[in-house]
mmCIF file with all atom_site columns, C-alpha atoms in Angstrom:
data_model
loop_
_atom_site.group_PDB
_atom_site.id
_atom_site.type_symbol
_atom_site.label_atom_id
_atom_site.label_alt_id
_atom_site.label_comp_id
_atom_site.label_asym_id
_atom_site.label_entity_id
_atom_site.label_seq_id
_atom_site.pdbx_PDB_ins_code
_atom_site.Cartn_x
_atom_site.Cartn_y
_atom_site.Cartn_z
_atom_site.occupancy
_atom_site.B_iso_or_equiv
_atom_site.pdbx_formal_charge
_atom_site.auth_seq_id
_atom_site.auth_comp_id
_atom_site.auth_asym_id
_atom_site.auth_atom_id
_atom_site.pdbx_PDB_model_num
ATOM 1  C CA . MET A 1 1  ? -106.176 -87.410  34.957 1.00 0.00 ? 1  MET A CA 1
ATOM 2  C CA . ARG A 1 2  ? -104.198 -90.645  35.056 1.00 0.00 ? 2  ARG A CA 1
ATOM 3  C CA . ILE A 1 3  ? -104.231 -90.705  38.849 1.00 0.00 ? 3  ILE A CA 1
ATOM 4  C CA . ALA A 1 4  ? -108.003 -90.121  38.940 1.00 0.00 ? 4  ALA A CA 1
ATOM 5  C CA . ALA A 1 5  ? -108.548 -93.022  36.536 1.00 0.00 ? 5  ALA A CA 1
ATOM 6  C CA . LEU A 1 6  ? -106.307 -95.294  38.610 1.00 0.00 ? 6  LEU A CA 1
ATOM 7  C CA . VAL A 1 7  ? -108.138 -94.336  41.814 1.00 0.00 ? 7  VAL A CA 1
ATOM 8  C CA . PHE A 1 8  ? -111.468 -95.165  40.185 1.00 0.00 ? 8  PHE A CA 1
ATOM 9  C CA . ILE A 1 9  ? -110.121 -98.512  38.982 1.00 0.00 ? 9  ILE A CA 1
ATOM 10 C CA . PHE A 1 10 ? -108.839 -99.292  42.486 1.00 0.00 ? 10 PHE A CA 1
ATOM 11 C CA . PHE A 1 11 ? -112.238 -98.548  44.024 1.00 0.00 ? 11 PHE A CA 1
ATOM 12 C CA . ILE A 1 12 ? -114.005 -100.595 41.345 1.00 0.00 ? 12 ILE A CA 1
ATOM 13 C CA . LEU A 1 13 ? -111.797 -103.589 42.124 1.00 0.00 ? 13 LEU A CA 1
ATOM 14 C CA . ALA A 1 14 ? -112.248 -103.079 45.877 1.00 0.00 ? 14 ALA A CA 1
ATOM 15 C CA . SER A 1 15 ? -116.019 -103.039 45.440 1.00 0.00 ? 15 SER A CA 1
ATOM 16 C CA . LEU A 1 16 ? -115.853 -106.217 43.368 1.00 0.00 ? 16 LEU A CA 1
ATOM 17 C CA . ALA A 1 17 ? -113.695 -107.920 46.003 1.00 0.00 ? 17 ALA A CA 1
ATOM 18 C CA . SER A 1 18 ? -116.065 -106.913 48.803 1.00 0.00 ? 18 SER A CA 1
ATOM 19 C CA . ALA A 1 19 ? -119.014 -108.271 46.804 1.00 0.00 ? 19 ALA A CA 1
ATOM 20 C CA . LEU A 1 20 ? -117.179 -111.588 46.484 1.00 0.00 ? 20 LEU A CA 1
ATOM 21 C CA . TYR A 1 21 ? -116.467 -111.557 50.229 1.00 0.00 ? 21 TYR A CA 1
ATOM 22 C CA . TYR A 1 22 ? -120.137 -110.918 51.062 1.00 0.00 ? 22 TYR A CA 1
ATOM 23 C CA . LEU A 1 23 ? -121.204 -113.609 48.597 1.00 0.00 ? 23 LEU A CA 1
ATOM 24 C CA . ILE A 1 24 ? -119.044 -116.165 50.378 1.00 0.00 ? 24 ILE A CA 1
ATOM 25 C CA . LYS A 1 25 ? -119.771 -114.950 53.926 1.00 0.00 ? 25 LYS A CA 1
ATOM 26 C CA . ASP A 1 26 ? -123.541 -114.422 53.697 1.00 0.00 ? 26 ASP A CA 1
ATOM 27 C CA . LYS A 1 27 ? -124.258 -117.422 51.443 1.00 0.00 ? 27 LYS A CA 1
ATOM 28 C CA . GLY A 1 28 ? -126.935 -115.441 49.589 1.00 0.00 ? 28 GLY A CA 1
ATOM 29 C CA . GLN A 1 29 ? -128.961 -114.549 52.672 1.00 0.00 ? 29 GLN A CA 1
ATOM 30 C CA . SER A 1 30 ? -128.581 -110.752 52.474 1.00 0.00 ? 30 SER A CA 1
ATOM 31 C CA . ASP A 1 31 ? -128.633 -108.083 49.807 1.00 0.00 ? 31 ASP A CA 1
ATOM 32 C CA . ARG A 1 32 ? -125.126 -106.732 50.490 1.00 0.00 ? 32 ARG A CA 1
ATOM 33 C CA . VAL A 1 33 ? -123.768 -108.410 47.348 1.00 0.00 ? 33 VAL A CA 1
ATOM 34 C CA . VAL A 1 34 ? -126.309 -106.599 45.192 1.00 0.00 ? 34 VAL A CA 1
ATOM 35 C CA . LYS A 1 35 ? -125.500 -103.278 46.869 1.00 0.00 ? 35 LYS A CA 1
ATOM 36 C CA . MET A 1 36 ? -121.761 -103.687 46.300 1.00 0.00 ? 36 MET A CA 1
ATOM 37 C CA . LEU A 1 37 ? -122.263 -104.679 42.671 1.00 0.00 ? 37 LEU A CA 1
ATOM 38 C CA . THR A 1 38 ? -124.498 -101.620 42.253 1.00 0.00 ? 38 THR A CA 1
ATOM 39 C CA . VAL A 1 39 ? -121.681 -99.485  43.653 1.00 0.00 ? 39 VAL A CA 1
ATOM 40 C CA . ARG A 1 40 ? -119.293 -101.111 41.174 1.00 0.00 ? 40 ARG A CA 1
ATOM 41 C CA . VAL A 1 41 ? -121.566 -100.330 38.239 1.00 0.00 ? 41 VAL A CA 1
ATOM 42 C CA . ALA A 1 42 ? -121.993 -96.730  39.411 1.00 0.00 ? 42 ALA A CA 1
ATOM 43 C CA . LEU A 1 43 ? -118.229 -96.301  39.746 1.00 0.00 ? 43 LEU A CA 1
ATOM 44 C CA . SER A 1 44 ? -117.681 -97.798  36.301 1.00 0.00 ? 44 SER A CA 1
ATOM 45 C CA . LEU A 1 45 ? -120.186 -95.393  34.769 1.00 0.00 ? 45 LEU A CA 1
ATOM 46 C CA . ALA A 1 46 ? -118.586 -92.476  36.612 1.00 0.00 ? 46 ALA A CA 1
ATOM 47 C CA . LEU A 1 47 ? -115.165 -93.490  35.282 1.00 0.00 ? 47 LEU A CA 1
ATOM 48 C CA . PHE A 1 48 ? -116.572 -93.687  31.752 1.00 0.00 ? 48 PHE A CA 1
ATOM 49 C CA . VAL A 1 49 ? -118.105 -90.210  32.069 1.00 0.00 ? 49 VAL A CA 1
ATOM 50 C CA . LEU A 1 50 ? -114.851 -88.875  33.554 1.00 0.00 ? 50 LEU A CA 1
ATOM 51 C CA . LEU A 1 51 ? -112.811 -90.258  30.657 1.00 0.00 ? 51 LEU A CA 1
ATOM 52 C CA . MET A 1 52 ? -115.241 -88.980  28.025 1.00 0.00 ? 52 MET A CA 1
ATOM 53 C CA . GLY A 1 53 ? -115.308 -85.549  29.680 1.00 0.00 ? 53 GLY A CA 1
ATOM 54 C CA . GLY A 1 54 ? -111.535 -85.495  29.933 1.00 0.00 ? 54 GLY A CA 1
ATOM 55 C CA . TYR A 1 55 ? -111.216 -86.278  26.259 1.00 0.00 ? 55 TYR A CA 1
ATOM 56 C CA . TYR A 1 56 ? -113.844 -83.707  25.290 1.00 0.00 ? 56 TYR A CA 1
ATOM 57 C CA . PHE A 1 57 ? -112.258 -80.904  27.314 1.00 0.00 ? 57 PHE A CA 1
ATOM 58 C CA . GLY A 1 58 ? -108.736 -81.781  26.164 1.00 0.00 ? 58 GLY A CA 1
ATOM 59 C CA . PHE A 1 59 ? -107.315 -83.245  29.385 1.00 0.00 ? 59 PHE A CA 1
ATOM 60 C CA . ILE A 1 60 ? -106.652 -86.482  27.516 1.00 0.00 ? 60 ILE A CA 1
ATOM 61 C CA . PRO A 1 61 ? -104.799 -85.983  24.221 1.00 0.00 ? 61 PRO A CA 1
ATOM 62 C CA . GLN A 1 62 ? -105.633 -88.050  21.153 1.00 0.00 ? 62 GLN A CA 1
ATOM 63 C CA . ASN A 1 63 ? -102.640 -90.308  21.886 1.00 0.00 ? 63 ASN A CA 1
ATOM 64 C CA . GLY A 1 64 ? -104.213 -91.402  25.185 1.00 0.00 ? 64 GLY A CA 1
ATOM 65 C CA . LEU A 1 65 ? -102.906 -91.379  28.732 1.00 0.00 ? 65 LEU A CA 1
ATOM 66 C CA . ARG A 1 66 ? -99.164  -91.873  28.920 1.00 0.00 ? 66 ARG A CA 1
#
C-alpha cells in the first residue's frame, strides 16, 4: 500500500511539473496546461479514494503507514 501511495505521489508531482513546463513553453497559447492540471486533480482524487479504501478494508492500520 505504501508503494502504491508513493507511485501516485510521484505521478502527481510529474503531472504538476509538466504543467509548469507547458505553461512556460506555450505562454498560454494552448490548453495543455489545463489538461495536465486536470490529470493531477484526477490522480489526487484517485489517491484519496485508494487511501480511504485501504483504511476501510484494513490494508492501512489505525497507526498509519509505517
